Each structure stands twice: as structure tokens, then as C-alpha cells.
Amino acid sequence: MQQLPFIYSNRIKWRLSRHFSFWLLWFLFQLLLYSFSPSPALQRQPFFHRLLITSPETLMYLIPSMFLAYTLMYLVIPELVLPGRYGWATISAALLVFLTAALSAVLSMTVIDYFRHLNADKISPLVAREPHPAFYVQFGVAMLAGLRGSITVGGVAAAIKLMKCFYERQQAALTLEKEKANAELQMLKAQLHPHFLFNTLNNIYSFTQEVSEKASGMIMGLSQLLRYILYDCSKPLVPLDKELKMIKDYFQLESMRYDDGLDLSIQMPKSTDHLIAPLLLLPFVENAFKHGASQVTEHPWISLAVHINNNELSMKLINGKPATISNMNPGIGIANVRKRLELLYPGKHKLVINDEEEMYIVNLTITLATAPAQVVKNVYHATEQEIQLPHC
């Protein structure tokens, strides 16, 4: 579209130039047409004199032409034709044609008739004194005369508008197709990268088994977490049991850095058939380690309690923090979780975060969905037509 800015650009200078050129060409065409009117008195005048005489009439007839053209281009076509409401489009177009005819007749019998009488006095006084026909005859003839040009220019303008719309849609479809192809290519690349990553982790794990049992355990735990994040979290919902197991694995992986110096208290339900959006709870746990336990030099501690009451999940997460830190910055992860909660559970969640002097408290309640085992299985093996969560 940028290659033909005069036709397709929506910048104001190109739009004004395009519309001005269109109406200027139409005015010149109509002016030439009216100058060759079969009126004997008019034809006796010189050519340029005829143009001067018919120019006011031609200019006034641009008003109904513009009315019909712009209502078709900016009301009927975008609001009715493109959305496929063809019945209303036909009715609206017919009504606009009638209104255009009436406007043409009013202009013809008032302003244009005034100019005609002035020119008639100059051309031939006898023409000006000719008796006028009945009003309804004048009005009908004026409507038909005005429509002759208005329908033509309205149809041309509507055709140009439709051509532009269809061209823009075609270009948008081509762009979307390119983006889809690029996305599929990136997806293929993303599928290759995890395989390489897991293979490398397995190789490292095999080497560390003989060197350090603790290191090999951490690598295995990291591999399991990555596998869950990369594969299981591509679905809009996951079983809550899987999510809680991932939280436990994360606690186990992080606690290895502290040996026995980290005081952990974890309470979770044994089993549940509820579903939850993936990775909603993990950012809070990460925050507890990053801004809490890792900053405490003596006796770091974290307490997590998750309970299920009917369909309501309640989580209370408390972690210690140094008294010297007056305000614990939760980071971008918590802000993203807030946005996800608002989008995924509108009116069905409550999040309260208290930043106390020596502890950080998170209280979260979510109303979850329940599903039998078969539905959980279906969600887990959902097709690619399902909605994918970003940044999962």
C-alpha cells in the first residue's frame, strides 16, 4: 500500500489530495457535459462563455453528488456492506438515492433556477418569459435531472471505496499469512530448543551422579520443572494437583541451597479434581525466596498453606525478611500475576498483600472450576485450537 500512497495511504495530505482530485475531475466532466446542452440559445454562445454560464449550476449539483457519495462510502459500505448486512444496505442505498433526488430538486428549483433566469436574461429575454409548468412536474423533472449525475458519481465513488477496502483486506490477509508462517517457524525452532536443553541436562546429570549427589538431584529437579513449564503450561487449564506438585518440586530445589538452614512449613491438599490456570502461584513462591529468604542472613523461613473449600482455593504465603528493608519490592512477576488474575478470574479472586516490618504476607483466594477425570484428560490433551496463554 505504501507503493501507491495517493490511492491507498490514509495520511491526511494524501486523503485530501485524493478527494480534491476526484471532485475536480468530476466537476470538469460535468461542466463540459452541461456546456453542450441542446438548448439553442446556449449553443449560440462561444464555448468559453458557455462554460462560464453553466459553471454555477455544475458547482451546485456537486452538493447532492457529494452527499450521496460520502454517505455510501462512510456509512453504508463500512457499516452495512462489509459486515454482510446486504438487506439493510439495499434499503439504506434506496433511501439515500431518494434523499439525494429531493435535495437535487430543491437546489434546482431555488438556487439553480435563479442562476438559470439570470443567464436566460443575458442570452435570450424570450426564454426568461416562457411560462413555467406545474410545480409537481417541475419537481419530478428536477429530481430526475439531479439523479442523473448523482447516481453516476455515487456509484463510481462506492466502487472505488469497495476496491480499496477489498485491496486492504487482501493485503492484511497476506500479512497475516506471513506472520502465521513466521510463528510456525518460531514454534518449530522452539520445539527443537527444549529437546537440546533436556538432552544437555541429562548429560550433565549423568556426569554429576558420580561427583555430587546433591548437584545431580538439583539438575533432575530443574529438568522436571522445565518440562512442566514448557509442555504442560501450554494449556489454558491444568489440574491443580500438577500445579501443587510443581510448587513442591520448586521448594525442594530451592531449599537445597540452604542445606538445613531454611525453615519450611508447607500444607497442601492431598488430591483434588480442580483445574487452575498454570503458573499463577509460582511467582509468589519465587518472590518469597528472591526478596525474602535469600535476604535473611539468620534463620530464613517460609510458610505456605493451601486449602480447598468446595470450589474455593485459599493460599496464605508468609516469608521472613530483614527488618532493615522497609518496603519489599514485589517485582514485575507479581504485577503480571495481578493482570492474569483480572483477565482469567474476573470477580472470582481476591488478592491481598501485606508488607509488614519483618514479614511479607500474601493472601489469595480463587474460585476454581471442577471437572471429572475425563474432562481433566481432555484439557490436558487439548487441540491447538484452544486459547494459548502468553508467557506461560
Short mmCIF file of C-alpha atoms in Angstrom, two decimals:
data_model
loop_
_atom_site.label_atom_id
_atom_site.label_comp_id
_atom_site.label_asym_id
_atom_site.label_seq_id
_atom_site.Cartn_x
_atom_site.Cartn_y
_atom_site.Cartn_z
CA MET A 1 0.00 0.00 0.00
CA GLN A 2 2.93 2.32 0.62
CA GLN A 3 3.91 1.96 -3.05
CA LEU A 4 0.75 3.82 -4.12
CA PRO A 5 0.23 6.38 -1.35
CA PHE A 6 -2.03 8.60 -3.45
CA ILE A 7 -4.56 5.76 -3.75
CA TYR A 8 -4.16 3.75 -0.55
CA SER A 9 -2.50 5.94 2.08
CA ASN A 10 -4.69 7.17 4.95
CA ARG A 11 -2.45 10.10 5.79
CA ILE A 12 -4.39 13.35 5.78
CA LYS A 13 -2.41 15.01 2.97
CA TRP A 14 -2.93 12.06 0.62
CA ARG A 15 -6.61 11.76 1.52
CA LEU A 16 -7.24 15.46 0.88
CA SER A 17 -5.33 15.31 -2.40
CA ARG A 18 -7.23 12.20 -3.47
CA HIS A 19 -10.67 13.65 -2.72
CA PHE A 20 -9.88 17.05 -4.21
CA SER A 21 -8.63 15.47 -7.43
CA PHE A 22 -11.70 13.23 -7.69
CA TRP A 23 -14.20 16.07 -7.32
CA LEU A 24 -12.21 18.40 -9.55
CA LEU A 25 -12.25 15.86 -12.36
CA TRP A 26 -15.97 15.26 -11.84
CA PHE A 27 -16.68 18.99 -11.87
CA LEU A 28 -14.77 19.46 -15.13
CA PHE A 29 -16.54 16.48 -16.70
CA GLN A 30 -19.98 17.78 -15.71
CA LEU A 31 -19.07 21.30 -16.80
CA LEU A 32 -18.19 20.09 -20.28
CA LEU A 33 -21.35 17.98 -20.37
CA TYR A 34 -23.65 20.87 -19.38
CA SER A 35 -21.91 23.26 -21.80
CA PHE A 36 -23.07 21.06 -24.68
CA SER A 37 -26.71 21.23 -23.58
CA PRO A 38 -29.10 21.08 -26.58
CA SER A 39 -30.51 24.50 -25.69
CA PRO A 40 -30.40 26.56 -28.96
CA ALA A 41 -29.86 29.80 -27.05
CA LEU A 42 -26.89 28.32 -25.14
CA GLN A 43 -25.34 26.78 -28.24
CA ARG A 44 -25.24 30.19 -29.94
CA GLN A 45 -22.77 31.36 -27.28
CA PRO A 46 -18.97 30.92 -27.58
CA PHE A 47 -17.52 27.81 -25.96
CA PHE A 48 -15.80 29.53 -23.03
CA HIS A 49 -18.87 31.70 -22.49
CA ARG A 50 -20.98 28.52 -22.22
CA LEU A 51 -18.55 27.17 -19.60
CA LEU A 52 -18.88 30.37 -17.60
CA ILE A 53 -22.69 30.26 -17.79
CA THR A 54 -23.02 26.59 -16.71
CA SER A 55 -20.31 26.62 -14.00
CA PRO A 56 -22.61 27.83 -11.13
CA GLU A 57 -25.17 25.15 -11.96
CA THR A 58 -22.47 22.49 -12.19
CA LEU A 59 -20.98 23.59 -8.85
CA MET A 60 -24.34 23.47 -7.06
CA TYR A 61 -25.06 19.97 -8.35
CA LEU A 62 -21.87 18.82 -6.62
CA ILE A 63 -23.67 19.15 -3.27
CA PRO A 64 -26.16 16.26 -3.77
CA SER A 65 -23.44 14.27 -5.52
CA MET A 66 -21.15 14.63 -2.50
CA PHE A 67 -24.00 13.81 -0.13
CA LEU A 68 -24.72 10.52 -1.89
CA ALA A 69 -21.07 9.61 -2.43
CA TYR A 70 -19.91 10.19 1.15
CA THR A 71 -22.90 8.56 2.81
CA LEU A 72 -22.34 5.49 0.67
CA MET A 73 -18.57 5.44 1.27
CA TYR A 74 -18.51 6.15 5.02
CA LEU A 75 -21.87 4.83 6.25
CA VAL A 76 -23.42 2.20 4.01
CA ILE A 77 -20.28 0.38 2.87
CA PRO A 78 -18.34 0.11 6.19
CA GLU A 79 -21.38 -0.33 8.43
CA LEU A 80 -23.65 -2.49 6.26
CA VAL A 81 -21.97 -3.89 3.13
CA LEU A 82 -18.67 -5.10 4.61
CA PRO A 83 -20.32 -6.72 7.67
CA GLY A 84 -22.64 -8.57 5.26
CA ARG A 85 -25.91 -6.80 6.12
CA TYR A 86 -26.96 -6.60 2.48
CA GLY A 87 -30.68 -6.19 3.07
CA TRP A 88 -30.22 -3.08 5.19
CA ALA A 89 -27.58 -1.86 2.75
CA THR A 90 -30.08 -2.05 -0.13
CA ILE A 91 -32.77 -0.25 1.85
CA SER A 92 -30.32 2.43 3.00
CA ALA A 93 -28.97 2.97 -0.50
CA ALA A 94 -32.52 3.36 -1.91
CA LEU A 95 -33.39 5.85 0.84
CA LEU A 96 -30.23 7.84 0.19
CA VAL A 97 -30.99 7.94 -3.54
CA PHE A 98 -34.44 9.34 -2.78
CA LEU A 99 -33.00 11.95 -0.40
CA THR A 100 -30.39 12.89 -2.98
CA ALA A 101 -33.10 13.32 -5.61
CA ALA A 102 -35.10 15.55 -3.26
CA LEU A 103 -32.01 17.63 -2.44
CA SER A 104 -31.25 17.99 -6.15
CA ALA A 105 -34.81 19.10 -6.84
CA VAL A 106 -34.76 21.69 -4.05
CA LEU A 107 -31.47 23.12 -5.29
CA SER A 108 -32.69 23.04 -8.89
CA MET A 109 -35.91 24.92 -8.12
CA THR A 110 -34.26 27.54 -5.93
CA VAL A 111 -30.60 28.45 -6.34
CA ILE A 112 -30.01 26.82 -9.73
CA ASP A 113 -33.28 28.21 -11.13
CA TYR A 114 -32.17 31.67 -10.04
CA PHE A 115 -28.89 31.35 -11.97
CA ARG A 116 -30.75 29.99 -14.99
CA HIS A 117 -33.03 33.02 -15.09
CA LEU A 118 -30.08 35.38 -14.82
CA ASN A 119 -28.34 33.64 -17.69
CA ALA A 120 -31.58 33.46 -19.68
CA ASP A 121 -31.96 37.25 -19.44
CA LYS A 122 -28.45 37.63 -20.83
CA ILE A 123 -28.81 35.01 -23.54
CA SER A 124 -32.38 35.48 -24.71
CA PRO A 125 -35.06 37.56 -22.92
CA LEU A 126 -37.74 35.45 -24.54
CA VAL A 127 -36.53 32.33 -22.73
CA ALA A 128 -36.87 34.05 -19.37
CA ARG A 129 -40.51 34.96 -20.09
CA GLU A 130 -41.59 31.41 -21.02
CA PRO A 131 -44.37 30.07 -18.76
CA HIS A 132 -43.33 27.52 -16.09
CA PRO A 133 -45.00 24.09 -15.94
CA ALA A 134 -46.89 22.86 -12.87
CA PHE A 135 -44.97 22.54 -9.59
CA TYR A 136 -45.14 18.73 -9.38
CA VAL A 137 -43.89 18.46 -12.96
CA GLN A 138 -41.01 20.81 -12.18
CA PHE A 139 -40.17 18.88 -9.02
CA GLY A 140 -40.24 15.48 -10.74
CA VAL A 141 -38.12 16.65 -13.65
CA ALA A 142 -35.67 18.30 -11.23
CA MET A 143 -35.35 15.08 -9.24
CA LEU A 144 -34.59 13.05 -12.35
CA ALA A 145 -32.13 15.64 -13.64
CA GLY A 146 -30.26 15.74 -10.35
CA LEU A 147 -30.15 11.98 -10.03
CA ARG A 148 -28.65 11.60 -13.47
CA GLY A 149 -25.28 12.78 -12.27
CA SER A 150 -25.55 11.97 -8.56
CA ILE A 151 -26.18 8.25 -9.04
CA THR A 152 -23.29 8.04 -11.50
CA VAL A 153 -20.74 9.73 -9.28
CA GLY A 154 -22.09 7.95 -6.19
CA GLY A 155 -21.66 4.60 -7.91
CA VAL A 156 -18.13 5.47 -9.03
CA ALA A 157 -17.15 6.63 -5.54
CA ALA A 158 -18.68 3.50 -3.95
CA ALA A 159 -16.85 1.27 -6.43
CA ILE A 160 -13.53 2.96 -5.62
CA LYS A 161 -14.21 2.60 -1.89
CA LEU A 162 -15.04 -1.10 -2.23
CA MET A 163 -11.95 -1.68 -4.36
CA LYS A 164 -9.79 -0.02 -1.72
CA CYS A 165 -11.42 -1.97 1.12
CA PHE A 166 -11.01 -5.30 -0.63
CA TYR A 167 -7.40 -4.48 -1.51
CA GLU A 168 -6.63 -3.55 2.11
CA ARG A 169 -8.26 -6.77 3.31
CA GLN A 170 -6.24 -8.76 0.81
CA GLN A 171 -3.03 -7.10 1.98
CA ALA A 172 -3.99 -7.70 5.62
CA ALA A 173 -4.66 -11.37 4.83
CA LEU A 174 -1.28 -11.66 3.14
CA THR A 175 0.41 -10.03 6.12
CA LEU A 176 -1.43 -12.36 8.48
CA GLU A 177 -0.36 -15.33 6.40
CA LYS A 178 3.27 -14.22 6.58
CA GLU A 179 3.02 -13.71 10.33
CA LYS A 180 1.45 -17.14 10.69
CA ALA A 181 4.26 -18.71 8.69
CA ASN A 182 6.82 -16.90 10.85
CA ALA A 183 5.03 -18.02 14.00
CA GLU A 184 5.02 -21.63 12.81
CA LEU A 185 8.73 -21.36 12.06
CA GLN A 186 9.40 -19.95 15.51
CA MET A 187 7.31 -22.74 17.01
CA LEU A 188 9.39 -25.32 15.19
CA LYS A 189 12.54 -23.68 16.48
CA ALA A 190 11.10 -23.60 19.99
CA GLN A 191 10.35 -27.31 19.76
CA LEU A 192 13.98 -28.01 18.83
CA HIS A 193 15.46 -25.92 21.62
CA PRO A 194 13.81 -27.80 24.54
CA HIS A 195 14.96 -31.15 23.13
CA PHE A 196 18.52 -29.83 23.04
CA LEU A 197 18.13 -28.40 26.54
CA PHE A 198 16.80 -31.63 28.07
CA ASN A 199 19.39 -33.73 26.32
CA THR A 200 22.12 -31.47 27.69
CA LEU A 201 20.65 -31.59 31.19
CA ASN A 202 20.50 -35.38 31.04
CA ASN A 203 24.16 -35.49 30.01
CA ILE A 204 25.13 -33.17 32.86
CA TYR A 205 23.01 -35.24 35.26
CA SER A 206 24.82 -38.43 34.25
CA PHE A 207 28.21 -36.80 34.91
CA THR A 208 27.24 -35.25 38.27
CA GLN A 209 25.88 -38.52 39.69
CA GLU A 210 29.43 -39.68 40.36
CA VAL A 211 30.66 -36.28 41.54
CA SER A 212 27.88 -34.82 43.66
CA GLU A 213 24.59 -36.44 44.54
CA LYS A 214 23.18 -33.06 45.58
CA ALA A 215 24.07 -31.45 42.26
CA SER A 216 22.55 -34.31 40.29
CA GLY A 217 19.36 -34.02 42.34
CA MET A 218 19.14 -30.31 41.61
CA ILE A 219 19.62 -30.93 37.89
CA MET A 220 16.88 -33.55 37.90
CA GLY A 221 14.55 -31.21 39.77
CA LEU A 222 15.30 -28.40 37.33
CA SER A 223 14.62 -30.72 34.40
CA GLN A 224 11.22 -31.66 35.80
CA LEU A 225 10.30 -28.02 36.38
CA LEU A 226 11.32 -27.04 32.88
CA ARG A 227 9.38 -29.93 31.38
CA TYR A 228 6.23 -28.85 33.22
CA ILE A 229 6.64 -25.18 32.23
CA LEU A 230 7.43 -25.91 28.57
CA TYR A 231 4.90 -28.66 27.86
CA ASP A 232 2.11 -28.77 30.42
CA CYS A 233 1.65 -25.00 30.68
CA SER A 234 0.68 -24.61 27.01
CA LYS A 235 -2.94 -25.36 28.00
CA PRO A 236 -5.38 -22.79 29.40
CA LEU A 237 -6.09 -25.00 32.43
CA VAL A 238 -4.10 -27.65 34.25
CA PRO A 239 -5.03 -29.99 37.09
CA LEU A 240 -4.41 -28.32 40.44
CA ASP A 241 -2.57 -31.44 41.62
CA LYS A 242 0.05 -30.91 38.90
CA GLU A 243 0.43 -27.25 39.81
CA LEU A 244 0.88 -28.01 43.51
CA LYS A 245 3.40 -30.77 42.75
CA MET A 246 5.39 -28.28 40.71
CA ILE A 247 5.35 -25.91 43.72
CA LYS A 248 6.65 -28.70 45.97
CA ASP A 249 9.41 -29.52 43.50
CA TYR A 250 10.38 -25.87 43.35
CA PHE A 251 10.54 -25.70 47.15
CA GLN A 252 12.72 -28.80 47.20
CA LEU A 253 15.03 -27.42 44.52
CA GLU A 254 15.45 -24.03 46.20
CA SER A 255 15.86 -25.44 49.70
CA MET A 256 18.97 -27.38 48.60
CA ARG A 257 20.87 -24.11 48.50
CA TYR A 258 20.25 -23.58 52.20
CA ASP A 259 21.19 -27.09 53.43
CA ASP A 260 19.24 -27.36 56.67
CA GLY A 261 19.22 -23.62 57.35
CA LEU A 262 15.80 -22.92 55.79
CA ASP A 263 12.71 -23.38 57.95
CA LEU A 264 9.88 -24.55 55.69
CA SER A 265 6.25 -25.13 56.57
CA ILE A 266 4.13 -26.45 53.72
CA GLN A 267 0.47 -27.51 53.91
CA MET A 268 -1.30 -28.66 50.75
CA PRO A 269 -4.33 -30.81 49.96
CA LYS A 270 -3.52 -34.43 49.16
CA SER A 271 -5.60 -34.62 45.99
CA THR A 272 -8.22 -32.58 44.17
CA ASP A 273 -10.10 -32.65 40.89
CA HIS A 274 -9.99 -28.88 40.40
CA LEU A 275 -8.45 -27.04 37.47
CA ILE A 276 -6.41 -23.85 37.56
CA ALA A 277 -4.65 -21.56 35.11
CA PRO A 278 -0.98 -22.61 35.06
CA LEU A 279 1.77 -20.75 36.90
CA LEU A 280 -0.48 -18.49 38.97
CA LEU A 281 1.03 -19.48 42.32
CA LEU A 282 4.68 -19.90 41.41
CA PRO A 283 5.55 -16.13 41.13
CA PHE A 284 4.55 -15.65 44.78
CA VAL A 285 6.81 -18.51 45.86
CA GLU A 286 9.66 -17.17 43.73
CA ASN A 287 9.15 -13.77 45.33
CA ALA A 288 9.34 -15.34 48.80
CA PHE A 289 12.76 -16.78 48.02
CA LYS A 290 14.20 -13.91 45.96
CA HIS A 291 13.17 -10.99 48.16
CA GLY A 292 12.71 -12.83 51.43
CA ALA A 293 14.68 -15.95 52.33
CA SER A 294 17.73 -15.07 50.28
CA GLN A 295 17.96 -11.68 52.02
CA VAL A 296 17.76 -13.08 55.56
CA THR A 297 21.19 -13.99 56.95
CA GLU A 298 19.95 -15.83 60.03
CA HIS A 299 17.08 -18.32 60.24
CA PRO A 300 15.27 -17.74 56.91
CA TRP A 301 11.77 -19.14 56.94
CA ILE A 302 8.80 -19.56 54.63
CA SER A 303 5.30 -20.77 55.43
CA LEU A 304 2.84 -21.88 52.74
CA ALA A 305 -0.70 -23.10 53.37
CA VAL A 306 -3.06 -24.07 50.53
CA HIS A 307 -6.60 -25.19 51.30
CA ILE A 308 -9.59 -26.14 49.17
CA ASN A 309 -13.09 -25.44 50.45
CA ASN A 310 -15.74 -26.53 47.96
CA ASN A 311 -14.58 -24.71 44.79
CA GLU A 312 -12.54 -22.02 46.53
CA LEU A 313 -8.77 -22.19 46.75
CA SER A 314 -7.16 -20.19 49.53
CA MET A 315 -3.42 -19.68 49.73
CA LYS A 316 -1.54 -17.97 52.54
CA LEU A 317 2.16 -17.43 51.95
CA ILE A 318 4.35 -15.80 54.61
CA ASN A 319 8.08 -15.28 54.46
CA GLY A 320 10.54 -13.54 56.70
CA LYS A 321 12.53 -10.55 55.54
CA PRO A 322 15.22 -8.32 57.05
CA ALA A 323 13.88 -5.61 59.30
CA THR A 324 16.16 -3.15 57.52
CA ILE A 325 14.10 -3.49 54.33
CA SER A 326 11.13 -1.18 54.89
CA ASN A 327 9.38 -1.86 51.62
CA MET A 328 9.80 -5.16 49.80
CA ASN A 329 9.54 -4.62 46.05
CA PRO A 330 7.43 -7.47 44.61
CA GLY A 331 8.85 -7.06 41.10
CA ILE A 332 7.28 -7.42 37.67
CA GLY A 333 6.28 -11.06 38.25
CA ILE A 334 3.64 -10.15 40.84
CA ALA A 335 2.33 -7.34 38.62
CA ASN A 336 1.91 -9.84 35.77
CA VAL A 337 0.07 -12.25 38.07
CA ARG A 338 -2.33 -9.47 39.08
CA LYS A 339 -3.13 -8.81 35.42
CA ARG A 340 -3.63 -12.52 34.72
CA LEU A 341 -5.95 -12.87 37.68
CA GLU A 342 -8.03 -9.92 36.46
CA LEU A 343 -8.26 -11.44 32.96
CA LEU A 344 -8.76 -15.11 33.89
CA TYR A 345 -10.77 -14.81 37.11
CA PRO A 346 -12.68 -11.51 36.96
CA GLY A 347 -14.79 -11.17 40.09
CA LYS A 348 -13.69 -14.65 41.21
CA HIS A 349 -10.49 -13.87 43.06
CA LYS A 350 -9.17 -11.76 45.89
CA LEU A 351 -5.51 -10.89 46.39
CA VAL A 352 -4.27 -9.07 49.48
CA ILE A 353 -0.55 -8.44 50.03
CA ASN A 354 0.70 -7.05 53.36
CA ASP A 355 4.26 -5.78 53.70
CA GLU A 356 4.93 -5.93 57.45
CA GLU A 357 8.05 -4.94 59.30
CA GLU A 358 9.67 -8.41 59.40
CA MET A 359 7.45 -10.47 57.14
CA TYR A 360 5.68 -10.45 53.83
CA ILE A 361 2.15 -11.91 53.73
CA VAL A 362 0.20 -12.96 50.64
CA ASN A 363 -3.45 -13.97 50.91
CA LEU A 364 -5.04 -15.25 47.71
CA THR A 365 -8.46 -16.79 47.12
CA ILE A 366 -9.68 -18.07 43.74
CA THR A 367 -12.93 -19.72 42.74
CA LEU A 368 -11.82 -22.68 40.64
CA ALA A 369 -13.52 -24.93 38.12
CA THR A 370 -14.07 -28.60 38.84
CA ALA A 371 -14.03 -31.41 36.32
CA PRO A 372 -14.20 -35.20 36.33
CA ALA A 373 -11.10 -37.16 35.40
CA GLN A 374 -12.15 -37.46 31.74
CA VAL A 375 -12.51 -33.69 31.38
CA VAL A 376 -9.12 -33.19 33.01
CA LYS A 377 -7.71 -35.63 30.47
CA ASN A 378 -9.37 -33.76 27.63
CA VAL A 379 -7.98 -30.43 28.84
CA TYR A 380 -4.55 -31.96 29.12
CA HIS A 381 -4.71 -33.24 25.55
CA ALA A 382 -6.50 -30.20 24.10
CA THR A 383 -6.00 -29.38 20.44
CA GLU A 384 -4.13 -26.42 19.07
CA GLN A 385 -7.47 -24.63 18.56
CA GLU A 386 -7.60 -23.83 22.28
CA ILE A 387 -6.54 -20.46 23.58
CA GLN A 388 -2.86 -20.35 24.46
CA LEU A 389 -1.67 -18.43 27.50
CA PRO A 390 1.14 -15.96 26.81
CA HIS A 391 4.40 -16.16 28.72
CA CYS A 392 3.46 -19.44 30.30
#
